[in-house]
């Protein structure tokens, strides 16, 4: 059998690349031109849970939120979602991206309305800190979240704040994924001298996950593939979280 269950050419052009340029920071998800890395998990969860209202706190190059949008659109194509298939204003939900675009963690082009990501996937972009967006956007509009991807402030205090706030507006069957939760990946990462000005330690997510493991309210699944295949790209780790019932 020569066929793949995934559309390799579409993935290469639109998901892992901006046409012919690699999506920035895709490597932190263990993704390559044709391998989705963490993205396949995100896609599968949204498909499985029929998630409509999806939020990504920080995004870098828009890698994860474009997969979120594709998963929702595919649910419509597959006949699971019905009605108007407009990417954000129809009946298949919305992808919200929250990013202050303040340069912390490295530059991105989310502010550029003509960027590949924004002209192909049309996110509902909220240029704000996650705290302000929580109070002044999501709470004010009484929005409940089906799928939340936390990839913002990577200090312990920052990621805990995001989790503590946004978990309160999670829908009944909502799922949270926290990125960069593999401490082994973080501790061994070599940063080039020219990039050190933009680099910040990202040990906060792993510390929060250790804390949440002791919490009786949450189920956790840690997915870490660092050095399972030592000569292949690996993810910086994700942890899937939902409420115990």
XYZ file of C-alpha atoms in Angstrom:
245
model
C 0.000 0.000 0.000
C 1.479 3.324 -1.099
C -1.264 5.661 0.154
C -1.146 7.499 3.487
C -4.151 8.306 5.667
C -2.918 11.920 5.720
C -2.636 14.180 2.667
C 1.128 14.557 2.531
C 1.190 17.302 -0.097
C -1.449 19.417 1.658
C 0.351 19.027 4.980
C 3.667 20.041 3.438
C 2.275 23.160 1.785
C -0.280 24.448 4.294
C 0.279 22.966 7.737
C 3.989 22.441 8.386
C 5.013 25.093 5.860
C 3.795 28.483 4.748
C 3.737 27.372 1.121
C 7.501 26.787 0.800
C 8.838 28.105 4.128
C 8.841 26.082 7.360
C 6.384 27.345 9.953
C 8.370 29.013 12.745
C 8.718 26.942 15.929
C 7.194 23.836 14.354
C 10.298 21.984 15.555
C 9.220 22.408 19.198
C 6.277 20.183 18.292
C 8.543 17.568 16.711
C 7.088 18.381 13.298
C 8.851 18.099 9.947
C 7.675 18.737 6.378
C 5.419 15.686 6.370
C 5.231 14.687 10.050
C 2.739 16.561 12.238
C 4.348 15.835 15.596
C 2.117 17.086 18.433
C -0.272 18.353 15.800
C -1.692 14.901 15.124
C -2.712 14.637 18.787
C -4.374 18.055 18.701
C -6.203 17.156 15.494
C -7.382 13.830 16.909
C -8.676 15.268 20.177
C -10.713 17.960 18.432
C -12.101 15.374 16.033
C -12.905 12.941 18.839
C -14.401 15.483 21.268
C -16.222 17.479 18.538
C -14.637 20.645 19.950
C -16.013 23.871 18.488
C -14.810 26.732 20.695
C -11.033 26.418 20.638
C -8.455 28.755 22.182
C -4.696 28.880 21.710
C -2.748 31.043 24.165
C 0.249 32.227 22.151
C 1.126 30.583 18.897
C 4.479 31.548 17.426
C 3.974 30.813 13.756
C 0.375 29.642 13.987
C 1.230 25.951 13.732
C -1.186 24.553 16.330
C -4.122 26.900 15.641
C -4.090 26.104 11.924
C -4.424 22.420 12.825
C -7.263 23.295 15.191
C -9.090 25.089 12.383
C -8.441 22.269 9.922
C -9.820 19.715 12.372
C -13.053 21.692 12.784
C -13.415 22.188 9.046
C -12.808 18.484 8.405
C -15.551 17.591 10.884
C -17.930 19.507 8.625
C -16.573 17.816 5.494
C -17.050 14.454 7.196
C -20.678 15.227 8.004
C -20.196 15.420 11.774
C -20.651 19.188 11.983
C -23.609 20.508 10.022
C -24.724 23.914 8.805
C -22.615 26.894 7.713
C -18.923 25.984 7.389
C -17.577 29.529 7.731
C -14.310 29.088 9.633
C -15.240 31.352 12.542
C -18.746 32.748 12.109
C -20.725 29.721 10.976
C -21.822 26.578 12.772
C -18.467 24.821 13.145
C -17.057 26.951 15.946
C -14.105 29.318 16.131
C -10.349 29.323 16.658
C -9.252 32.104 19.004
C -5.567 33.008 19.177
C -4.414 35.139 22.118
C -0.990 36.733 21.745
C 0.363 40.064 22.994
C 3.013 40.084 20.226
C 5.510 41.522 22.694
C 8.525 39.593 21.452
C 8.816 37.359 24.501
C 9.847 33.906 23.337
C 10.820 35.205 19.910
C 9.192 37.219 17.126
C 6.100 36.189 15.179
C 4.014 37.600 12.332
C 0.566 37.261 13.878
C 0.040 41.010 13.619
C 0.521 40.845 9.860
C -2.936 40.562 8.309
C -1.323 39.497 5.032
C 0.674 36.634 6.545
C 0.196 33.131 5.155
C -1.410 31.931 8.366
C -3.949 34.728 8.685
C -4.915 34.752 4.995
C -5.389 30.987 4.839
C -6.859 30.111 8.248
C -8.481 33.377 9.389
C -8.142 33.048 13.180
C -10.053 35.247 15.574
C -6.908 37.008 16.716
C -6.867 38.738 20.096
C -3.815 40.968 20.515
C -3.652 40.996 24.275
C -2.084 39.375 27.275
C -3.819 36.182 28.299
C -4.952 37.706 31.596
C -6.576 40.726 29.964
C -8.146 38.521 27.278
C -9.628 36.287 29.950
C -11.369 39.100 31.816
C -12.106 41.545 29.006
C -12.978 39.163 26.175
C -13.922 35.639 27.237
C -15.579 36.391 30.582
C -17.409 39.450 29.271
C -18.896 37.406 26.434
C -19.556 34.355 28.639
C -17.559 32.106 26.300
C -17.024 28.494 27.346
C -13.997 26.695 25.906
C -14.070 23.166 24.464
C -10.351 22.939 23.684
C -7.548 25.029 25.191
C -3.888 24.966 24.163
C -1.616 26.756 26.655
C 1.695 27.870 25.177
C 2.171 31.378 26.577
C 4.187 32.615 29.548
C 6.446 29.655 30.349
C 7.362 30.686 33.884
C 5.687 28.649 36.589
C 3.735 31.688 37.741
C 2.658 32.527 34.192
C 1.490 29.097 33.083
C -0.228 28.479 36.434
C -2.089 31.780 36.059
C -3.283 30.802 32.578
C -4.380 27.375 33.774
C -6.116 28.650 36.906
C -8.039 31.312 34.986
C -9.026 29.535 31.781
C -9.859 26.200 33.408
C -12.759 27.962 35.118
C -14.428 28.591 31.742
C -13.812 25.120 30.337
C -16.934 23.406 29.030
C -18.183 20.199 30.650
C -16.210 17.942 28.299
C -13.414 20.436 27.685
C -9.790 19.423 27.174
C -6.622 21.368 27.973
C -3.205 20.734 26.468
C -0.129 22.351 27.983
C 2.917 22.589 25.710
C 6.603 22.279 26.676
C 6.048 19.974 29.640
C 9.082 17.697 29.144
C 11.781 18.839 31.575
C 14.396 16.594 29.919
C 13.891 18.408 26.612
C 14.118 21.832 28.236
C 17.213 21.063 30.291
C 19.242 19.725 27.343
C 18.305 22.302 24.707
C 21.289 24.169 23.237
C 20.549 27.755 22.226
C 22.798 29.514 19.700
C 24.528 32.651 20.927
C 22.602 34.945 18.564
C 19.248 33.584 19.781
C 19.919 33.866 23.496
C 18.525 37.386 23.623
C 15.092 35.964 22.756
C 15.341 32.785 24.818
C 13.701 32.267 28.176
C 13.712 29.170 30.336
C 10.539 27.182 29.843
C 10.556 25.016 32.945
C 7.257 26.399 34.256
C 4.976 23.970 32.404
C 6.751 20.871 33.743
C 6.601 22.259 37.308
C 2.880 22.922 36.968
C 2.251 19.412 35.643
C 4.077 17.926 38.632
C 1.782 19.940 40.886
C -1.390 18.974 39.006
C -0.526 15.279 39.294
C -1.284 15.606 43.017
C -4.629 17.331 42.363
C -7.650 15.043 42.654
C -9.746 17.139 40.257
C -7.802 16.478 37.033
C -6.815 13.588 34.773
C -3.379 13.972 33.171
C -1.684 12.172 30.288
C 1.918 13.151 29.620
C 3.063 12.581 26.037
C 6.838 12.923 25.874
C 8.784 11.367 22.989
C 12.164 13.016 23.580
C 14.970 10.705 22.356
C 12.771 7.696 21.728
C 14.452 7.926 18.334
C 17.594 9.886 19.115
C 18.368 10.922 15.522
C 14.876 12.201 14.736
C 13.119 15.434 15.802
C 11.075 15.169 18.973
C 8.526 17.269 20.777
C 9.199 19.483 23.781
C 6.341 17.584 25.362
C 2.611 17.995 25.798
C 0.318 17.078 28.663
C -3.394 16.437 28.108
C -5.729 17.425 30.945
C -9.441 17.077 31.613
C -11.683 17.008 34.651
C -12.319 13.848 36.582
C -15.974 12.906 36.658
